[in-house]
XYZ file of C-alpha atoms in Angstrom:
711
model
C -25.828 -86.469 -8.747
C -28.761 -85.235 -8.849
C -30.419 -82.002 -10.338
C -30.520 -80.502 -6.517
C -27.011 -81.385 -5.551
C -25.952 -79.922 -8.898
C -27.541 -76.759 -7.756
C -26.279 -76.671 -4.355
C -22.582 -76.829 -5.310
C -23.263 -73.995 -7.597
C -24.732 -71.914 -5.425
C -21.863 -72.738 -2.567
C -19.655 -71.734 -5.467
C -20.934 -68.443 -6.164
C -20.723 -67.712 -2.312
C -17.183 -68.345 -2.143
C -16.443 -66.296 -5.320
C -18.930 -63.558 -4.260
C -16.765 -63.388 -0.994
C -13.670 -63.748 -2.960
C -14.468 -60.738 -4.704
C -15.383 -58.288 -1.813
C -11.647 -59.242 0.034
C -10.225 -58.604 -3.126
C -12.640 -55.317 -3.489
C -12.091 -54.371 0.288
C -7.918 -54.964 0.237
C -7.929 -53.392 -2.899
C -9.360 -49.871 -1.848
C -9.419 -49.306 1.516
C -7.121 -46.332 1.737
C -8.317 -44.484 -1.796
C -11.213 -41.975 -2.503
C -13.829 -44.157 -4.483
C -15.315 -40.762 -5.841
C -12.595 -38.586 -6.948
C -13.384 -37.219 -10.585
C -10.267 -36.836 -11.263
C -7.669 -39.104 -12.744
C -4.537 -40.057 -9.921
C -2.397 -38.678 -11.992
C -3.870 -35.097 -11.578
C -2.850 -35.738 -7.995
C -0.301 -33.159 -7.355
C -0.511 -31.011 -10.388
C -0.905 -27.392 -10.428
C -4.218 -27.552 -11.285
C -7.281 -25.064 -10.583
C -10.861 -26.638 -10.171
C -14.064 -24.888 -10.701
C -17.661 -24.923 -11.923
C -19.873 -23.198 -14.680
C -23.383 -23.872 -15.361
C -24.237 -22.823 -18.686
C -22.042 -22.863 -21.922
C -20.556 -19.300 -22.859
C -22.434 -18.312 -26.097
C -19.853 -16.140 -27.168
C -16.064 -16.486 -26.763
C -15.919 -13.747 -29.825
C -14.150 -10.659 -27.967
C -16.001 -8.300 -29.982
C -19.220 -9.844 -29.000
C -18.860 -10.988 -25.696
C -20.699 -8.912 -22.718
C -21.578 -11.051 -19.935
C -19.693 -12.485 -16.397
C -19.708 -16.106 -17.834
C -18.232 -15.697 -21.057
C -15.056 -13.004 -19.289
C -14.242 -16.104 -16.786
C -12.874 -17.789 -19.856
C -12.136 -14.463 -22.563
C -9.869 -13.042 -20.152
C -7.686 -15.164 -19.427
C -6.971 -15.776 -22.973
C -7.323 -12.626 -24.647
C -4.761 -9.503 -23.369
C -6.214 -6.131 -24.088
C -3.812 -3.017 -24.042
C -4.584 -1.959 -20.018
C -5.722 -4.151 -16.917
C -6.690 -3.247 -13.318
C -4.158 -3.678 -10.537
C -5.506 -7.010 -8.252
C -4.633 -5.143 -5.643
C -5.092 -1.268 -5.064
C -8.186 0.254 -4.584
C -9.653 2.623 -5.893
C -9.593 0.607 -8.820
C -6.443 1.643 -11.393
C -5.165 1.081 -14.297
C -1.882 -0.430 -15.292
C -0.672 -1.585 -18.664
C -1.263 -5.186 -20.093
C -0.263 -5.909 -23.471
C 0.907 -2.073 -24.182
C 4.046 -1.244 -22.322
C 2.034 1.943 -20.881
C -1.064 3.743 -19.558
C -1.516 6.082 -22.649
C -2.090 9.606 -21.385
C -4.247 11.768 -24.240
C -3.117 14.634 -26.258
C -5.362 16.758 -26.662
C -5.869 19.714 -30.202
C -8.098 21.998 -30.763
C -10.228 22.427 -34.204
C -7.491 23.821 -36.335
C -5.283 20.585 -35.123
C -2.688 22.783 -33.083
C -1.653 20.936 -29.568
C -3.501 22.086 -26.352
C -2.104 22.042 -22.648
C -3.604 19.091 -20.306
C -5.665 21.306 -18.268
C -7.506 22.683 -21.333
C -11.092 23.126 -21.357
C -13.393 20.638 -22.709
C -15.062 23.051 -25.074
C -11.727 23.931 -26.915
C -10.360 20.163 -27.140
C -11.841 19.006 -30.874
C -9.837 15.403 -30.652
C -7.968 13.391 -28.344
C -5.552 11.206 -29.581
C -4.389 7.909 -27.268
C -1.057 6.496 -28.419
C -0.714 3.550 -27.297
C 3.145 1.195 -27.430
C 2.692 -2.387 -27.173
C 5.393 -4.869 -25.293
C 7.869 -6.315 -28.405
C 7.537 -9.637 -28.378
C 4.336 -10.946 -26.979
C 3.294 -14.322 -29.323
C 0.078 -15.212 -29.839
C -0.563 -19.008 -28.419
C 0.016 -22.132 -30.890
C -2.572 -22.270 -33.465
C -3.647 -23.937 -36.792
C -4.104 -20.897 -38.290
C -0.489 -19.307 -37.954
C 0.589 -22.872 -39.339
C 2.845 -22.530 -42.594
C 4.643 -25.079 -44.575
C 8.845 -24.881 -45.728
C 7.670 -21.804 -47.869
C 6.041 -19.734 -45.901
C 2.646 -20.599 -46.936
C -0.294 -20.930 -44.586
C -1.292 -24.671 -44.086
C -4.693 -24.364 -43.076
C -6.235 -21.176 -45.337
C -7.158 -23.106 -48.141
C -8.885 -26.396 -46.977
C -10.941 -28.767 -49.227
C -13.841 -30.720 -48.049
C -11.240 -33.827 -48.093
C -8.897 -31.912 -45.850
C -11.893 -31.988 -43.339
C -12.167 -35.916 -43.186
C -11.295 -36.994 -39.647
C -11.243 -33.532 -37.989
C -13.844 -32.752 -35.418
C -12.600 -30.689 -33.073
C -9.319 -28.376 -33.602
C -6.921 -30.170 -31.973
C -7.477 -32.438 -34.787
C -4.963 -30.732 -36.980
C -1.447 -31.976 -36.427
C 0.306 -28.417 -37.115
C 0.704 -25.209 -34.950
C 2.396 -22.159 -35.394
C 2.123 -18.735 -33.925
C 3.857 -15.202 -34.895
C 4.473 -11.853 -32.937
C 1.621 -9.413 -31.648
C 1.468 -6.431 -33.528
C -0.284 -2.918 -33.498
C -1.932 -4.151 -37.003
C -4.417 -7.152 -34.787
C -5.281 -4.372 -32.450
C -6.446 -2.162 -35.440
C -8.266 -5.203 -37.198
C -10.197 -6.003 -33.662
C -11.544 -1.934 -33.839
C -12.464 -2.522 -37.428
C -13.968 -5.701 -36.329
C -16.304 -3.561 -33.670
C -17.809 -1.427 -36.987
C -18.850 -4.134 -38.874
C -22.265 -4.933 -39.093
C -21.859 -8.675 -39.023
C -20.066 -9.142 -35.862
C -23.286 -7.476 -34.039
C -20.621 -5.653 -31.463
C -22.274 -4.624 -28.372
C -20.646 -1.527 -28.030
C -20.502 -0.527 -31.852
C -23.177 2.298 -30.589
C -20.874 3.656 -27.922
C -17.633 3.447 -30.109
C -19.271 5.555 -32.896
C -20.096 8.598 -30.781
C -16.403 8.867 -29.968
C -14.062 6.913 -32.077
C -13.855 9.292 -35.150
C -14.937 7.627 -38.457
C -16.539 5.046 -36.660
C -19.812 5.527 -37.915
C -18.405 5.782 -41.648
C -16.872 2.964 -41.966
C -20.453 1.009 -40.043
C -22.032 2.018 -42.898
C -19.337 1.699 -45.591
C -19.574 -1.730 -44.481
C -23.235 -2.490 -44.771
C -22.351 -3.176 -48.197
C -20.740 -6.265 -47.464
C -22.973 -7.704 -44.917
C -23.907 -10.025 -47.879
C -20.680 -11.114 -48.803
C -19.721 -14.719 -48.187
C -17.272 -14.635 -44.453
C -13.642 -14.658 -46.683
C -14.869 -11.446 -48.707
C -16.428 -9.674 -45.238
C -12.801 -10.426 -43.867
C -10.999 -9.110 -47.267
C -13.483 -5.930 -47.216
C -12.327 -5.468 -43.594
C -8.915 -5.605 -43.820
C -8.879 -3.423 -47.206
C -10.789 -0.892 -45.141
C -9.702 2.026 -43.497
C -10.984 3.643 -40.054
C -10.443 7.214 -39.612
C -9.527 7.606 -35.912
C -7.339 4.388 -35.867
C -3.889 4.256 -37.445
C -1.117 1.987 -37.247
C 1.908 3.998 -36.619
C 4.746 0.919 -36.606
C 4.505 -2.644 -35.669
C 4.504 -2.098 -31.951
C 2.507 1.247 -31.824
C -1.144 2.241 -33.043
C -3.270 6.042 -32.453
C -7.038 6.329 -31.370
C -8.134 9.283 -32.146
C -11.416 10.581 -30.561
C -13.665 13.171 -31.412
C -13.761 15.807 -28.026
C -12.564 14.662 -24.694
C -13.962 11.070 -23.452
C -11.430 10.097 -20.406
C -13.249 7.136 -19.371
C -11.941 6.077 -23.127
C -9.104 4.142 -20.864
C -11.455 1.913 -18.996
C -12.897 0.333 -22.182
C -8.718 -0.496 -23.055
C -9.237 -2.626 -20.330
C -12.119 -4.891 -21.848
C -11.711 -7.858 -24.475
C -13.208 -5.717 -26.815
C -9.916 -4.270 -27.523
C -7.820 -7.101 -27.673
C -6.127 -8.106 -30.769
C -7.693 -9.938 -33.154
C -5.115 -11.537 -35.898
C -6.601 -11.935 -39.518
C -5.436 -15.579 -39.622
C -7.584 -16.755 -37.146
C -10.800 -15.196 -38.863
C -9.314 -16.771 -42.391
C -8.818 -20.155 -40.723
C -12.535 -20.375 -39.036
C -14.542 -18.475 -42.179
C -13.382 -21.449 -44.651
C -16.511 -23.912 -45.548
C -16.945 -27.014 -43.011
C -15.860 -25.392 -40.435
C -18.542 -23.850 -38.399
C -20.307 -27.336 -38.862
C -17.680 -28.845 -36.628
C -18.025 -25.955 -33.922
C -14.621 -25.198 -35.219
C -15.103 -21.330 -34.973
C -13.869 -18.382 -32.534
C -16.893 -18.446 -30.520
C -15.420 -21.732 -29.760
C -11.897 -21.550 -29.830
C -10.762 -18.161 -28.842
C -6.831 -17.278 -30.121
C -5.432 -14.580 -27.953
C -1.942 -14.015 -26.448
C -2.550 -14.458 -22.671
C -1.297 -16.813 -19.990
C -3.848 -19.550 -20.890
C -5.073 -20.924 -23.691
C -8.452 -22.977 -24.169
C -7.459 -26.512 -24.811
C -10.545 -28.262 -24.392
C -14.508 -27.154 -25.061
C -16.839 -30.013 -24.588
C -19.663 -27.781 -22.872
C -21.719 -30.566 -21.843
C -19.132 -31.947 -19.881
C -16.136 -29.649 -19.103
C -13.560 -26.545 -20.180
C -10.046 -26.834 -19.931
C -7.707 -23.863 -19.680
C -4.079 -24.778 -19.637
C -0.804 -22.493 -19.535
C 0.038 -20.773 -22.685
C 3.843 -22.203 -23.870
C 4.440 -18.530 -25.714
C 3.150 -16.205 -22.899
C 5.524 -13.908 -22.353
C 5.836 -13.170 -19.125
C 4.256 -11.575 -16.381
C 5.173 -11.155 -12.420
C 2.545 -10.850 -9.858
C 2.245 -7.024 -8.100
C 4.605 -6.137 -5.245
C 2.712 -3.416 -3.868
C -0.577 -4.075 -2.052
C -3.351 -2.061 0.570
C -2.646 -1.723 4.169
C -2.648 -5.405 5.331
C -2.298 -7.016 2.248
C 1.411 -8.129 3.136
C 0.263 -9.476 6.679
C -2.436 -11.394 5.089
C -0.383 -13.467 2.874
C -1.385 -11.503 -0.517
C 2.050 -10.180 -1.350
C 3.622 -13.588 -0.180
C 4.020 -14.250 -3.908
C 5.034 -10.757 -5.013
C 7.319 -10.397 -8.030
C 6.850 -14.261 -8.953
C 6.516 -14.993 -12.302
C 2.673 -15.357 -13.537
C 1.089 -17.559 -14.227
C 1.461 -19.796 -10.342
C -0.646 -22.294 -12.200
C -0.524 -24.722 -15.010
C -4.298 -25.398 -16.001
C -7.840 -25.072 -14.705
C -10.342 -27.452 -15.158
C -14.109 -26.414 -15.192
C -17.029 -28.730 -14.928
C -20.563 -28.574 -15.862
C -22.541 -28.162 -12.642
C -26.537 -27.534 -13.285
C -27.552 -28.107 -9.945
C -26.738 -26.116 -6.993
C -26.046 -29.059 -4.246
C -23.807 -31.142 -6.600
C -21.529 -28.456 -6.697
C -21.759 -27.583 -3.095
C -21.033 -30.931 -2.060
C -18.270 -31.610 -4.477
C -16.491 -28.422 -3.218
C -16.969 -29.537 0.823
C -15.251 -32.981 -0.507
C -12.458 -30.368 -1.588
C -12.725 -31.225 -5.757
C -13.676 -27.649 -6.019
C -10.946 -25.133 -5.155
C -13.372 -22.391 -4.280
C -17.022 -21.772 -4.430
C -20.202 -19.165 -4.075
C -22.818 -19.513 -1.534
C -26.380 -20.330 -2.587
C -29.411 -19.481 -0.552
C -29.891 -23.748 -0.060
C -26.686 -23.948 1.746
C -26.087 -20.686 3.485
C -27.166 -21.509 6.442
C -24.342 -24.081 6.419
C -21.858 -21.767 5.186
C -22.570 -18.456 7.193
C -23.851 -17.403 10.498
C -24.246 -13.462 11.394
C -22.514 -12.355 14.717
C -23.685 -10.194 17.226
C -22.455 -6.723 15.233
C -24.458 -8.380 12.355
C -21.512 -8.753 10.228
C -21.304 -12.376 8.549
C -19.047 -14.665 9.741
C -18.654 -18.454 8.864
C -19.885 -22.023 10.737
C -17.768 -23.965 12.827
C -18.364 -26.694 10.260
C -16.640 -24.346 7.599
C -13.811 -23.103 10.063
C -12.976 -26.884 11.215
C -12.388 -27.540 7.529
C -9.835 -24.505 7.341
C -12.373 -23.370 4.570
C -12.123 -18.796 4.278
C -14.947 -16.532 3.633
C -13.717 -13.430 1.435
C -16.414 -10.815 0.917
C -16.392 -7.292 -1.336
C -18.876 -4.632 -2.100
C -19.723 -4.864 -6.398
C -19.650 -1.926 -7.905
C -23.257 -2.429 -8.415
C -25.780 -0.453 -6.747
C -30.079 -1.510 -6.363
C -32.167 1.984 -6.115
C -35.829 2.680 -5.673
C -36.468 5.275 -8.283
C -39.403 8.005 -7.766
C -40.598 8.714 -11.671
C -39.606 12.837 -11.455
C -42.006 13.552 -13.732
C -45.551 12.384 -11.624
C -47.369 15.073 -10.675
C -47.549 13.814 -6.916
C -44.188 12.036 -6.202
C -41.813 13.890 -8.827
C -41.013 17.326 -9.225
C -38.832 20.023 -7.331
C -41.685 21.507 -4.986
C -40.690 20.854 -0.770
C -43.586 18.703 -0.865
C -42.928 16.549 -2.755
C -38.881 16.682 -1.822
C -40.211 15.774 1.910
C -42.689 13.246 0.919
C -39.646 11.274 -1.068
C -37.297 11.829 1.782
C -40.018 10.654 4.106
C -40.116 7.457 2.540
C -36.709 7.306 2.315
C -36.361 6.829 5.970
C -39.326 4.621 6.036
C -37.899 1.664 3.256
C -35.585 0.110 5.857
C -33.324 -1.696 3.677
C -31.206 -3.040 6.468
C -33.917 -5.300 6.862
C -34.348 -6.054 2.917
C -31.184 -6.410 2.791
C -31.332 -9.471 5.914
C -34.695 -10.945 4.533
C -34.000 -10.878 0.773
C -30.196 -11.687 0.294
C -28.793 -13.353 3.283
C -27.351 -10.337 4.324
C -25.206 -10.128 1.527
C -25.416 -5.786 0.546
C -23.664 -2.589 1.917
C -26.859 0.178 2.374
C -25.952 2.832 -0.198
C -25.828 6.071 0.936
C -25.007 7.637 -2.325
C -25.026 6.044 -5.898
C -21.021 6.086 -5.678
C -20.260 2.376 -4.211
C -16.987 1.596 -2.198
C -13.933 1.428 -4.561
C -14.625 3.950 -6.779
C -13.117 7.254 -6.552
C -15.672 9.553 -5.007
C -17.038 7.504 -2.611
C -16.652 8.676 0.735
C -16.536 6.542 4.643
C -17.421 7.064 7.884
C -19.792 9.871 9.192
C -18.389 12.223 6.582
C -20.136 9.039 3.614
C -23.741 9.121 5.105
C -26.869 10.405 3.781
C -28.013 13.053 6.204
C -31.286 13.209 5.704
C -31.860 9.385 6.575
C -29.034 8.347 9.053
C -27.448 10.123 11.866
C -23.844 8.917 13.052
C -24.000 7.430 16.355
C -21.546 5.567 18.441
C -18.925 5.497 15.238
C -22.037 4.307 12.601
C -24.615 5.023 10.819
C -28.246 4.403 12.535
C -31.629 5.371 10.478
C -33.403 7.712 11.538
C -36.644 6.740 13.220
C -40.227 6.375 11.943
C -40.989 9.524 14.516
C -39.126 11.970 11.942
C -40.632 10.421 8.715
C -43.939 11.071 10.489
C -43.097 15.008 10.941
C -41.923 15.074 7.300
C -45.108 13.716 5.959
C -46.735 16.120 8.094
C -44.714 18.881 6.458
C -45.895 17.546 3.024
C -49.365 17.815 3.731
C -49.911 13.940 4.269
C -50.631 13.154 8.197
C -50.538 9.947 9.081
C -50.590 9.274 5.086
C -53.689 11.031 4.532
C -54.069 13.984 1.533
C -55.186 17.294 3.937
C -56.169 18.578 0.805
C -58.141 16.194 -0.128
C -58.814 14.507 2.852
C -57.642 10.804 0.624
C -55.167 8.548 1.757
C -52.403 8.809 -0.578
C -51.539 5.984 -3.156
C -48.983 5.142 -4.888
C -48.347 2.894 -7.836
C -45.277 0.956 -7.796
C -43.936 -1.054 -10.570
C -42.458 -4.087 -10.757
C -41.236 -7.222 -12.386
C -42.829 -10.853 -10.617
C -42.752 -14.065 -11.722
C -43.093 -16.303 -8.752
C -43.675 -16.843 -4.776
C -40.432 -14.988 -4.236
C -41.450 -11.835 -5.976
C -44.777 -12.240 -3.960
C -43.184 -12.187 -0.157
C -40.711 -9.256 -1.716
C -43.632 -6.881 -2.543
C -45.810 -8.052 0.317
C -42.329 -6.645 2.275
C -42.190 -3.035 -0.271
C -46.610 -2.531 0.858
C -45.489 -3.032 4.738
C -43.072 -0.386 4.391
C -44.880 2.464 2.684
C -47.714 1.801 5.429
C -45.376 2.540 8.057
C -46.366 5.840 7.013
C -50.155 4.950 6.444
C -49.386 5.120 2.436
C -51.590 2.981 0.261
C -49.043 0.901 -2.158
C -50.337 -0.192 -5.285
C -48.540 -3.004 -7.112
C -48.311 -3.125 -10.688
C -46.741 -6.468 -11.855
C -45.698 -7.850 -14.726
C -43.598 -8.622 -17.334
C -39.762 -7.147 -18.058
C -40.420 -5.634 -21.403
C -43.726 -3.900 -20.418
C -41.512 -2.831 -17.500
C -39.321 -1.041 -19.748
C -42.240 0.411 -21.636
C -43.623 2.199 -18.540
C -40.022 3.888 -17.949
C -39.935 4.737 -21.060
C -43.173 6.500 -21.084
C -43.077 7.738 -18.054
C -46.307 6.368 -16.691
C -44.947 4.570 -13.508
C -44.500 6.199 -10.085
C -42.307 3.665 -8.130
C -39.965 1.034 -9.609
C -36.620 -0.414 -8.429
C -33.950 -0.366 -10.660
C -30.209 -1.282 -10.998
C -26.769 -0.409 -12.406
C -23.364 -2.137 -12.884
C -20.536 -0.657 -13.580
C -19.354 -0.870 -17.081
C -15.966 0.690 -15.635
C -14.656 2.264 -12.484
C -15.274 5.772 -12.608
C -17.939 7.938 -10.675
C -19.166 9.511 -14.008
C -20.571 5.514 -14.581
C -22.840 5.870 -11.411
C -24.145 9.801 -11.761
C -24.629 9.790 -15.226
C -27.796 7.978 -13.802
C -29.315 11.541 -12.676
C -28.105 13.398 -15.651
C -30.952 15.396 -16.998
C -29.712 14.622 -20.361
C -30.071 11.468 -19.997
C -33.426 10.879 -19.171
C -35.413 8.066 -19.973
C -38.306 9.737 -21.418
C -37.517 13.020 -23.045
C -33.605 11.492 -24.195
C -34.543 7.282 -24.165
C -31.221 7.556 -22.249
C -30.384 5.561 -18.479
C -31.648 8.175 -15.823
C -34.723 6.437 -15.654
C -35.992 8.325 -12.439
C -36.166 11.432 -14.966
C -34.424 13.491 -12.662
C -33.663 17.109 -13.371
C -31.466 19.673 -11.480
C -29.702 22.665 -13.678
C -27.227 22.941 -10.714
C -26.203 19.261 -10.978
C -26.359 18.661 -14.761
C -23.457 21.566 -14.916
C -21.493 19.897 -12.466
C -21.752 16.700 -13.852
C -20.487 18.207 -17.321
C -17.486 19.872 -15.391
C -16.580 16.688 -13.747
C -16.704 14.097 -15.956
C -14.065 15.318 -17.997
C -11.541 15.718 -14.798
C -8.812 13.206 -13.666
C -9.489 12.095 -10.212
C -7.922 14.666 -7.355
C -9.244 16.994 -4.849
C -10.959 19.161 -7.261
C -12.755 16.291 -8.492
C -14.234 15.227 -5.547
C -15.090 18.209 -3.836
C -17.544 18.284 -7.106
C -18.153 14.651 -6.475
C -18.938 15.606 -3.133
C -21.361 18.520 -4.213
C -22.987 16.633 -6.676
C -23.814 13.585 -4.256
C -25.217 16.792 -2.054
C -27.486 18.199 -4.078
C -28.867 14.414 -5.211
C -29.343 13.510 -1.270
C -31.201 16.876 -1.152
C -33.718 16.105 -3.593
C -34.127 12.390 -3.274
C -34.683 11.344 -6.406
C -34.057 7.743 -5.453
C -34.144 5.642 -2.795
C -30.244 4.830 -2.234
C -30.584 0.978 -1.857
C -27.942 -1.212 -1.426
C -24.794 -2.216 -3.391
C -24.445 -6.437 -3.538
C -21.769 -8.108 -1.794
C -20.122 -11.068 -3.242
C -19.674 -14.269 -0.868
C -17.121 -16.389 -2.077
C -15.680 -19.599 -0.089
C -11.941 -21.155 -0.879
C -10.069 -24.083 0.848
C -6.818 -23.584 2.554
C -4.528 -24.697 -0.230
C -5.860 -21.896 -2.523
C -3.726 -18.785 -2.127
C -4.469 -15.077 -3.613
C -7.935 -15.372 -4.112
C -8.227 -11.930 -3.571
C -11.638 -10.184 -4.818
C -11.394 -7.625 -7.674
C -14.687 -7.016 -8.846
C -13.287 -4.982 -11.980
C -10.762 -7.458 -13.280
C -11.679 -10.598 -14.788
C -8.207 -12.046 -15.562
C -7.511 -13.318 -12.057
C -6.623 -16.656 -12.621
C -2.891 -15.716 -13.232
C -2.807 -14.698 -9.433
C -3.995 -18.039 -8.043
C -1.833 -20.591 -6.134
C -2.220 -24.333 -5.201
C -0.952 -26.334 -3.038
C -1.738 -29.770 -4.484
C -0.083 -31.765 -1.577
C -2.014 -30.400 1.108
C -5.179 -30.718 -1.316
C -4.539 -34.198 -1.986
C -3.853 -34.546 1.631
C -7.170 -33.192 2.792
C -9.310 -34.915 -0.041
C -8.038 -38.369 1.062
C -9.082 -36.999 5.119
C -12.538 -35.496 4.278
C -13.690 -38.549 1.572
C -12.046 -41.737 3.452
C -14.326 -44.150 2.099
C -17.086 -46.672 5.190
C -15.819 -50.205 4.431
C -17.053 -51.643 7.799
C -20.755 -52.556 6.184
C -18.762 -54.170 3.688
C -16.589 -56.481 5.898
C -19.886 -57.212 8.073
C -21.677 -58.528 4.708
C -18.311 -60.204 3.728
C -18.375 -61.836 7.443
C -22.205 -63.063 7.256
C -21.092 -64.650 3.806
C -18.386 -66.488 5.094
C -20.775 -67.817 8.147
C -23.405 -68.869 5.938
């Protein structure tokens, strides 16, 4: 046979093999999902699938203070308290503690005082925290001991770390019971200069002896890590003491009722000294075997895999002490099915897998295919997911509803506002002229339009500094700002521009012209602008002021320079925001408290607002328990602030999230971060719907195979 014949024969054989390969391929996977990123063995598992876009920088509870870190930390660590999952306004409930502690008050001589004693008489407040007995730490090599009770991995030599590249490479683990000493040790860590805790400055104002300990520990800052731990363990903190194995006391200077909210943050979660010693050993940091990489807690989950270039995995803690789903909720929760799992043991899932997704589009597509159980809504996907109904409310598009996707919205405990510099001679001060000018501008700046254009409707116009869900917030007609809104047909309606122009005339600026000088009123707006989106927003802001004939001059700069202008008081008008540290009205109204003025006191009162009556009532309100008396004072504080108008109240952001029908109990809670334990998954429904949504399209391959056969 010549070469040409051999070539033809090989070509025919090649075609035959190609056809056979296609037939095998088509027959083997015609009814399966080819693009499933998870192994088939996980199809029926109680696993939550989610994503992250940036590696958490800190998983040490003394240092962490960002939302992407809390998404993991709060599932692992258990501070004394937590927020109730369902009840509003937000309220504290026990977590590691057996009860929410009530402070005991004492005078300067150490004599006990009644609960209603004036704050001026209280020299000391004590919080006695009793722990639930029997709580145990997750399995961890730091607790592993030998037959004689010695820690196996606390005196490692370089040779002992051969072949060790991750925490799971240590063959032995152990556990032990949580004690009061673990909490006391963590509070001392907050004072240690080498931990760089972001709340050290706040705590030294309140915990007795905190600052003295911090100063004492500065001498140990140059020691090695193991020596620092030994120094910290031997040190004492005046305001924190162990009472017995399951109770400890925190003593504060004066009265600070908001301290209980700090006890619900990971900063006050327990830290076993064994873990610090384990991680401080030479060779560990080079292998990323550190507390920032592998946290050690008592919560329902533990971080079993930390591969930030691929995925992070939380798995059920086998030593979790147990907790049950809440049995009490808000009106409508039972009808909505939120209480279907009332009394069930937590957690309701066994695992959570978070995959790295840096881009919005792949994350969105995987959600639509069912490979992520829930999703936020990026700007690019907003129109695909959300439409606005005739009442101006966001609803799901038909495509989303057909997939059984649900939309959850909640108002965040935050506010964005436009501040007037009250030290400025034109826009500031307490003169009637300046006050009328600020009220006119407050009417003209249409935040309903701002929310619609720049936030995709994800916001609620603010009527005061206090967001919904925080004690003191008023709903309905009694909650509107009467200087900017009026109540019509059951809703708040912004006052007309004609009313704003009348106020401008009364202020001496008819048509935006200063009656005294004859010149157009010019106001400077301080802004941080970096891109085209900022330019559109600033142009919109110019138009708002132009409605009243005011010329708005934009002074754009970087954020550091913007901060300098606020500190120096050289700006006139600016936009700023605040996110609650804890759900108390004090945490918002202190932004208007005179002694917190940015220029004179370097505080958070960026508008430099000062009103003697407001300040006096604030001092009285901040120490009060929630109740009718406190509500009455809050109403008066809000009334004073509305009258003086140091802010245009702006808006409270709304969080939008989408959830597939197989995920239950995805109830929004903007203060609680430890909500993974409440989630429930129907894995069989998920697998069925994934199969339906990702069924492969095979007919082009069949056509190709047929053509090859015909050839």
